[in-house]
Coordinates of C-alpha atoms in Angstrom, one line a residue:
M108 CA 15.8 33.5 15.6
D109 CA 14.1 30.2 16.6
F110 CA 14.6 28.1 13.5
L111 CA 11.7 25.7 14.3
D112 CA 9.3 28.7 14.2
S113 CA 10.9 30.4 11.2
R114 CA 9.7 30.6 7.6
Y115 CA 12.3 28.0 6.8
F116 CA 10.7 25.3 8.9
I117 CA 7.2 26.3 9.6
L118 CA 5.7 24.3 6.7
N119 CA 7.6 21.2 7.9
K120 CA 6.4 21.8 11.4
K121 CA 2.8 22.1 10.3
M122 CA 3.1 18.8 8.4
L123 CA 4.6 17.1 11.3
H124 CA 1.7 18.2 13.4
I125 CA -0.8 16.9 10.8
L126 CA 1.0 13.6 10.7
G127 CA 1.1 13.4 14.5
I128 CA 4.9 13.0 14.8
W129 CA 5.9 16.4 16.0
P130 CA 7.9 15.6 19.2
Y131 CA 6.5 18.6 21.2
Q132 CA 2.9 17.8 20.3
K133 CA 0.4 16.8 23.1
R134 CA 0.4 13.1 23.6
L135 CA -3.3 12.6 23.2
E136 CA -3.4 14.7 20.0
R137 CA -0.5 12.6 18.6
Y138 CA -2.2 9.3 19.4
A139 CA -5.5 10.5 17.9
I140 CA -4.0 11.6 14.6
R141 CA -1.9 8.5 14.3
S142 CA -4.9 6.3 14.9
V143 CA -6.8 8.0 12.0
Y144 CA -3.9 7.3 9.6
F145 CA -3.4 3.7 10.7
F146 CA -7.1 3.1 10.4
F147 CA -7.2 4.3 6.8
M148 CA -4.0 2.5 5.9
G149 CA -5.3 -0.7 7.6
V150 CA -8.7 -0.6 5.9
S151 CA -7.0 -0.1 2.5
F152 CA -5.1 -3.3 2.9
V153 CA -8.2 -5.5 3.0
P154 CA -9.3 -5.0 -0.7
Q155 CA -5.7 -5.6 -1.9
I156 CA -5.4 -8.8 0.1
L157 CA -8.7 -10.0 -1.3
C158 CA -7.5 -9.2 -4.8
V159 CA -4.2 -11.1 -4.4
K160 CA -6.0 -14.1 -2.9
K161 CA -8.7 -14.1 -5.6
Y162 CA -6.4 -13.9 -8.6
F163 CA -3.5 -16.0 -7.4
K164 CA -2.9 -18.6 -10.1
V165 CA -6.1 -17.3 -11.9
D166 CA -5.2 -14.0 -13.5
S167 CA -1.5 -13.1 -13.4
D168 CA -2.1 -9.5 -14.6
K169 CA -4.5 -8.6 -11.8
F170 CA -2.4 -10.6 -9.3
I171 CA 0.7 -8.6 -10.1
R172 CA -1.2 -5.3 -9.9
G173 CA -2.6 -6.3 -6.5
V174 CA 0.9 -7.2 -5.2
T175 CA 2.3 -3.9 -6.4
T176 CA -0.4 -1.9 -4.6
L177 CA 0.1 -4.1 -1.5
L178 CA 3.8 -3.4 -1.5
Y179 CA 3.2 0.3 -1.8
L180 CA 0.7 0.4 1.1
S181 CA 3.1 -1.7 3.2
G182 CA 5.9 0.7 2.5
V183 CA 3.9 3.7 3.5
S184 CA 2.6 2.1 6.7
L185 CA 6.1 0.9 7.7
K186 CA 7.6 4.3 6.9
L187 CA 5.1 6.0 9.3
T188 CA 5.7 3.3 11.9
I189 CA 9.5 3.6 11.9
A190 CA 9.1 7.5 12.0
I191 CA 7.1 7.1 15.2
L192 CA 9.5 4.6 16.7
M193 CA 12.5 6.9 15.9
N194 CA 10.7 10.0 17.3
G195 CA 13.1 10.3 20.2
K196 CA 16.1 10.4 17.9
I197 CA 14.4 12.8 15.5
Q198 CA 13.7 15.1 18.4
I199 CA 17.5 15.3 19.1
V200 CA 18.0 16.3 15.4
Y201 CA 15.5 19.2 15.8
S202 CA 17.1 20.3 19.0
K203 CA 20.5 20.3 17.4
V204 CA 19.3 22.3 14.4
A205 CA 17.7 24.9 16.7
D206 CA 20.9 25.1 18.8
N207 CA 23.0 25.6 15.7
W208 CA 21.1 28.8 14.8
K209 CA 21.8 30.3 18.2
M210 CA 25.7 30.0 18.1
F211 CA 26.3 32.2 15.1
T212 CA 26.6 36.0 15.4
D213 CA 28.8 36.9 12.4
K214 CA 26.8 38.4 9.6
D215 CA 28.5 36.4 6.9
E216 CA 28.0 33.1 8.7
I217 CA 24.3 33.9 9.3
K218 CA 24.0 34.8 5.7
T219 CA 25.4 31.4 4.7
L220 CA 23.0 29.7 7.1
L221 CA 20.0 31.6 5.6
E222 CA 21.0 30.7 2.1
Y223 CA 21.1 27.0 2.7
S224 CA 17.9 27.2 4.8
E225 CA 16.2 28.8 1.8
V226 CA 17.3 25.9 -0.3
G227 CA 15.8 23.5 2.2
R228 CA 12.5 25.6 2.2
M229 CA 12.4 25.4 -1.6
L230 CA 13.0 21.7 -1.6
T231 CA 10.1 21.3 0.8
L232 CA 7.7 23.5 -1.3
G233 CA 8.7 21.9 -4.6
Y234 CA 8.2 18.4 -3.2
V235 CA 4.9 19.1 -1.6
V236 CA 3.5 20.8 -4.8
Y237 CA 4.8 17.9 -6.9
M238 CA 3.2 15.2 -4.6
V239 CA -0.1 17.1 -4.5
L240 CA -0.3 17.4 -8.3
A241 CA 0.8 13.8 -8.7
V242 CA -1.9 12.4 -6.4
I243 CA -4.6 14.6 -8.1
V244 CA -3.7 13.2 -11.5
F245 CA -3.5 9.7 -10.2
I246 CA -7.0 9.7 -8.6
T247 CA -8.7 11.7 -11.4
M248 CA -7.5 9.7 -14.4
P249 CA -9.6 6.6 -13.5
Y250 CA -12.7 8.8 -13.4
L251 CA -12.2 10.2 -16.9
P252 CA -14.4 7.5 -18.5
V253 CA -17.3 8.6 -16.3
V254 CA -16.8 12.2 -17.3
I255 CA -16.5 11.3 -21.0
D256 CA -19.8 9.3 -20.7
I257 CA -21.5 12.5 -19.5
V258 CA -20.0 14.8 -22.1
F259 CA -20.0 12.3 -25.0
P260 CA -22.6 9.6 -24.2
I261 CA -22.7 6.4 -26.2
N262 CA -25.0 3.4 -26.1
G263 CA -24.0 1.7 -22.9
T264 CA -21.1 2.9 -20.7
R265 CA -17.3 2.9 -21.1
P266 CA -15.2 0.5 -19.0
R267 CA -14.9 1.7 -15.4
L268 CA -11.4 2.1 -13.9
F269 CA -10.5 2.1 -10.3
V270 CA -7.8 4.0 -8.3
L271 CA -6.4 1.0 -6.5
D272 CA -8.4 -1.7 -8.2
G273 CA -9.0 -3.9 -5.1
E274 CA -11.7 -6.6 -4.5
Y275 CA -14.7 -6.1 -2.3
I276 CA -17.5 -8.2 -0.8
V277 CA -20.0 -6.1 -2.8
D278 CA -20.3 -5.6 -6.5
K279 CA -17.7 -2.9 -7.2
Y280 CA -19.3 -1.8 -10.5
E281 CA -22.7 -1.2 -8.9
N282 CA -21.0 0.7 -6.1
Y283 CA -18.5 2.4 -8.3
N284 CA -18.8 5.9 -6.9
K285 CA -18.5 4.8 -3.2
I286 CA -15.5 2.6 -4.0
Y287 CA -13.9 5.4 -6.0
I288 CA -14.2 7.8 -3.1
F289 CA -12.9 5.3 -0.7
E290 CA -9.8 4.4 -2.8
S291 CA -9.2 8.1 -3.5
V292 CA -9.2 8.9 0.2
C293 CA -6.8 6.0 0.9
S294 CA -4.4 7.3 -1.8
V295 CA -4.6 10.9 -0.5
V296 CA -3.9 9.8 3.1
S297 CA -0.5 8.4 2.0
V298 CA 0.7 11.7 0.6
P299 CA 1.4 13.6 3.9
I300 CA 3.5 10.6 5.0
F301 CA 5.9 11.0 2.1
C302 CA 5.8 14.8 2.1
T303 CA 6.5 15.2 5.8
I304 CA 9.2 12.6 6.4
D305 CA 11.1 13.2 3.2
S306 CA 11.0 17.0 3.1
T307 CA 12.0 17.3 6.8
Y308 CA 14.9 15.0 6.2
A309 CA 16.0 17.3 3.3
V310 CA 15.8 20.4 5.4
C311 CA 17.9 18.8 8.2
V312 CA 20.6 17.7 5.8
Q313 CA 20.7 21.3 4.3
Q314 CA 21.4 22.5 7.8
C315 CA 24.3 20.1 8.1
V316 CA 25.6 21.2 4.7
A317 CA 25.3 24.9 5.8
L318 CA 27.5 24.2 8.8
L319 CA 30.2 22.7 6.5
A320 CA 29.9 25.9 4.3
I321 CA 30.5 28.0 7.4
V322 CA 33.6 25.9 8.2
K323 CA 34.9 26.7 4.7
L324 CA 34.2 30.4 5.3
R325 CA 36.0 30.4 8.7
L326 CA 39.1 28.7 7.1
K327 CA 39.2 31.3 4.4
V328 CA 39.0 34.2 6.8
A329 CA 41.5 32.6 9.2
T330 CA 44.2 32.3 6.6
K331 CA 43.4 35.7 5.2
Y332 CA 44.3 37.1 8.7
T333 CA 47.6 35.3 8.6
K334 CA 48.5 36.4 5.1
N335 CA 47.8 40.1 5.7
Y336 CA 49.0 40.4 9.2
L337 CA 51.7 37.8 9.6
R338 CA 54.0 39.9 11.7
D339 CA 51.2 41.2 14.0
H340 CA 50.8 38.8 17.0
K341 CA 47.3 40.2 17.5
Y342 CA 46.1 39.0 14.2
N343 CA 48.1 35.8 14.4
D344 CA 46.1 35.0 17.6
A345 CA 42.8 35.9 15.9
S346 CA 43.8 33.6 13.0
Q347 CA 44.6 30.7 15.3
Q348 CA 41.3 31.2 17.3
L349 CA 39.3 31.1 14.0
I350 CA 41.1 27.8 13.0
I351 CA 40.3 26.4 16.4
K352 CA 36.7 27.4 16.0
S353 CA 36.6 25.9 12.5
A354 CA 38.0 22.6 13.8
D355 CA 35.5 22.6 16.7
L356 CA 32.6 23.3 14.3
H357 CA 33.8 20.6 12.0
N358 CA 33.6 18.1 14.9
K359 CA 30.1 19.3 15.7
V360 CA 29.1 18.8 12.1
I361 CA 30.4 15.2 12.1
E362 CA 28.5 14.5 15.3
F363 CA 25.3 16.0 13.7
A364 CA 25.8 13.9 10.6
Q365 CA 26.1 10.8 12.7
I366 CA 22.8 11.7 14.5
L367 CA 21.1 12.2 11.1
E368 CA 22.5 8.8 10.0
T369 CA 21.2 6.9 13.1
S370 CA 17.8 8.8 12.9
Y371 CA 17.0 8.0 9.2
S372 CA 19.0 4.9 8.5
M373 CA 16.2 2.4 9.2
V374 CA 13.7 4.6 7.3
F375 CA 16.0 4.5 4.3
L376 CA 16.6 0.8 4.6
L377 CA 12.9 0.2 4.4
L378 CA 12.5 2.8 1.7
M379 CA 15.1 1.4 -0.6
G380 CA 14.0 -2.2 0.0
M381 CA 10.4 -1.4 -0.9
N382 CA 11.4 0.7 -3.8
C383 CA 13.4 -2.1 -5.3
L384 CA 10.5 -4.5 -4.9
I385 CA 8.0 -2.1 -6.4
L386 CA 10.2 -1.3 -9.3
S387 CA 10.7 -5.0 -10.0
V388 CA 7.0 -5.8 -9.9
G389 CA 6.0 -2.4 -11.3
T390 CA 7.8 -3.0 -14.6
L391 CA 5.6 -6.1 -15.1
V392 CA 2.5 -4.0 -14.4
I393 CA 3.6 -1.5 -17.1
L394 CA 4.2 -4.3 -19.6
V395 CA 0.9 -6.0 -19.1
N396 CA -0.9 -2.7 -19.7
L397 CA 0.7 -1.9 -23.0
N398 CA -2.7 -2.2 -24.7
N399 CA -4.5 -0.1 -22.2
P400 CA -3.3 3.6 -22.8
L401 CA -5.1 5.2 -19.8
E402 CA -3.8 2.6 -17.3
L403 CA -0.4 2.5 -18.9
S404 CA 0.0 6.3 -18.6
R405 CA -1.0 6.1 -14.9
Y406 CA 1.6 3.4 -14.1
I407 CA 4.3 5.1 -16.1
M408 CA 3.6 8.2 -14.1
I409 CA 3.9 6.1 -10.9
F410 CA 7.2 4.7 -12.2
I411 CA 8.6 8.2 -13.0
G412 CA 7.3 9.5 -9.6
L413 CA 9.1 6.7 -7.8
M414 CA 12.3 7.6 -9.6
M415 CA 11.8 11.3 -8.7
H416 CA 11.2 10.3 -5.1
M417 CA 14.4 8.3 -5.0
F418 CA 16.3 11.2 -6.5
Y419 CA 14.9 13.5 -3.9
V420 CA 16.2 11.4 -1.0
S421 CA 19.5 10.7 -2.7
Y422 CA 20.4 14.3 -3.7
P423 CA 20.8 15.6 -0.1
G424 CA 23.0 12.7 0.7
Q425 CA 25.2 13.5 -2.3
Q426 CA 25.4 17.1 -1.1
L427 CA 26.6 16.0 2.3
I428 CA 29.3 13.8 0.8
D429 CA 30.5 16.5 -1.6
R430 CA 30.6 19.3 1.0
S431 CA 32.3 17.2 3.7
S432 CA 34.9 15.9 1.2
A433 CA 35.6 19.5 -0.1
I434 CA 36.7 20.6 3.4
F435 CA 40.0 18.8 2.6
N436 CA 40.6 21.1 -0.3
D437 CA 39.3 24.1 1.7
A438 CA 41.9 23.4 4.4
Y439 CA 44.7 22.9 2.0
N440 CA 44.1 25.5 -0.7
N441 CA 45.1 28.5 1.4
E442 CA 48.1 30.0 3.1
W443 CA 48.4 27.3 5.7
Y444 CA 52.2 27.4 5.4
E445 CA 52.1 30.9 6.9
C446 CA 50.1 29.8 9.9
S447 CA 51.5 28.9 13.3
I448 CA 52.6 25.3 13.9
K449 CA 49.6 24.7 16.2
S450 CA 47.3 25.9 13.5
Q451 CA 49.0 23.7 10.9
R452 CA 48.5 20.6 13.1
L453 CA 44.8 21.4 13.5
L454 CA 44.4 21.8 9.7
A455 CA 46.2 18.5 9.2
F456 CA 43.8 16.7 11.6
M457 CA 40.8 18.3 9.8
M458 CA 42.2 17.1 6.4
L459 CA 42.8 13.6 7.8
R460 CA 39.2 13.4 9.0
C461 CA 38.0 14.5 5.6
T462 CA 39.4 11.4 4.0
K463 CA 36.3 9.7 5.3
P464 CA 33.3 11.9 4.2
C465 CA 30.1 12.1 6.1
E466 CA 27.5 9.7 4.6
L467 CA 23.9 8.8 5.0
T468 CA 23.1 5.2 4.5
A469 CA 20.2 2.8 4.4
G470 CA 21.0 0.5 7.3
G471 CA 24.7 0.7 6.5
I472 CA 24.1 -1.3 3.4
Y473 CA 23.2 1.3 0.7
T474 CA 24.8 4.8 0.6
M475 CA 22.4 7.6 -0.3
N476 CA 24.1 9.2 -3.2
L477 CA 23.5 9.9 -6.9
E478 CA 25.9 7.2 -8.1
N479 CA 23.7 4.5 -6.4
F480 CA 20.6 6.2 -7.6
G481 CA 21.9 6.0 -11.2
S482 CA 22.6 2.3 -10.7
L483 CA 19.0 1.7 -9.6
V484 CA 17.7 3.6 -12.6
K485 CA 19.9 1.6 -14.9
T486 CA 18.8 -1.7 -13.3
S487 CA 15.1 -0.7 -13.5
I488 CA 15.4 0.1 -17.2
S489 CA 17.2 -3.2 -17.8
Y490 CA 14.3 -5.0 -16.1
I491 CA 11.9 -3.4 -18.5
A492 CA 14.1 -4.3 -21.5
V493 CA 14.4 -8.0 -20.4
F494 CA 10.7 -8.4 -19.5
A495 CA 9.7 -6.7 -22.8
S496 CA 11.7 -9.2 -24.8
F497 CA 9.5 -12.0 -23.5
T498 CA 6.2 -10.3 -24.3

């Protein structure tokens, strides 16, 4: 089975095509698609820059809101840029994943690979559905006053809300519908960038975790041979060969994890840096909108969405750490003492390597795991508490 064309990766492959970062895509097609994305992202910067410039030292609330939106747009644009620059390394990751699927023939090993691939597929589907629903809610809520005016009209009109609330060279209230459509399109354009890059990363990490699960399976089977057929040289040889294959696969997993680390490290460094800035400024936006329920609910949803996004990229990293560390116990908690001396030495080397688990980091500074995610959540809540005490 070719994994890249299988049901476990086909959605990711289509999204990579839509984003113009599929390595095997035609060059002209890639450049054309990227140009469209960068055009919309570049145009969306202009109203936010005008907003920040207009309200600097004039209106702190609108200034902070403009800065927050500007940080978000900058993060999305840089994320796509880095993904394009790292396309060569990402192509190696896809090739490794495809090759991994071709080297297994045992039905139990293939079953394990399919189980983890299904997890990766569900992570992709869940994330895409969540992001689509989130952006629909985000862009429709500002239009509610218009709908309410139609259903329950009053003398005059209710206050108009904007999706990104930038500043324009034309009167934005007289051109409300046009500006609403423009800002909605700019918001929607950013969604495929998050969906594609993050979900594909999760799928690739699941493949790495699956290989570690197969290492565990091989160790279990190898020592079972030894236990049941200790006096039979035929089965002793089979046991030793399985342990050698386990050690070889373990080395390949470590190499694969290192490739993942170098491929996504800069993306994560940018991601975590921008997220920390947005969380810091975003808490202020939430506090200044305490008296505006509709806007407050929107920004609370953004805050929660940002937390969910950080959890999504941290969880696979935690899985990789846990599974790579668990190989130590998998190698020790069996009948290793009944294996040959050569097999015992191989197991000892595997256990020694497991003292340093495989990790995914953000530029080597921040480790992608749930412990650090929890620290960020705690810090963000502390920011809200501190800022709230001054309001």
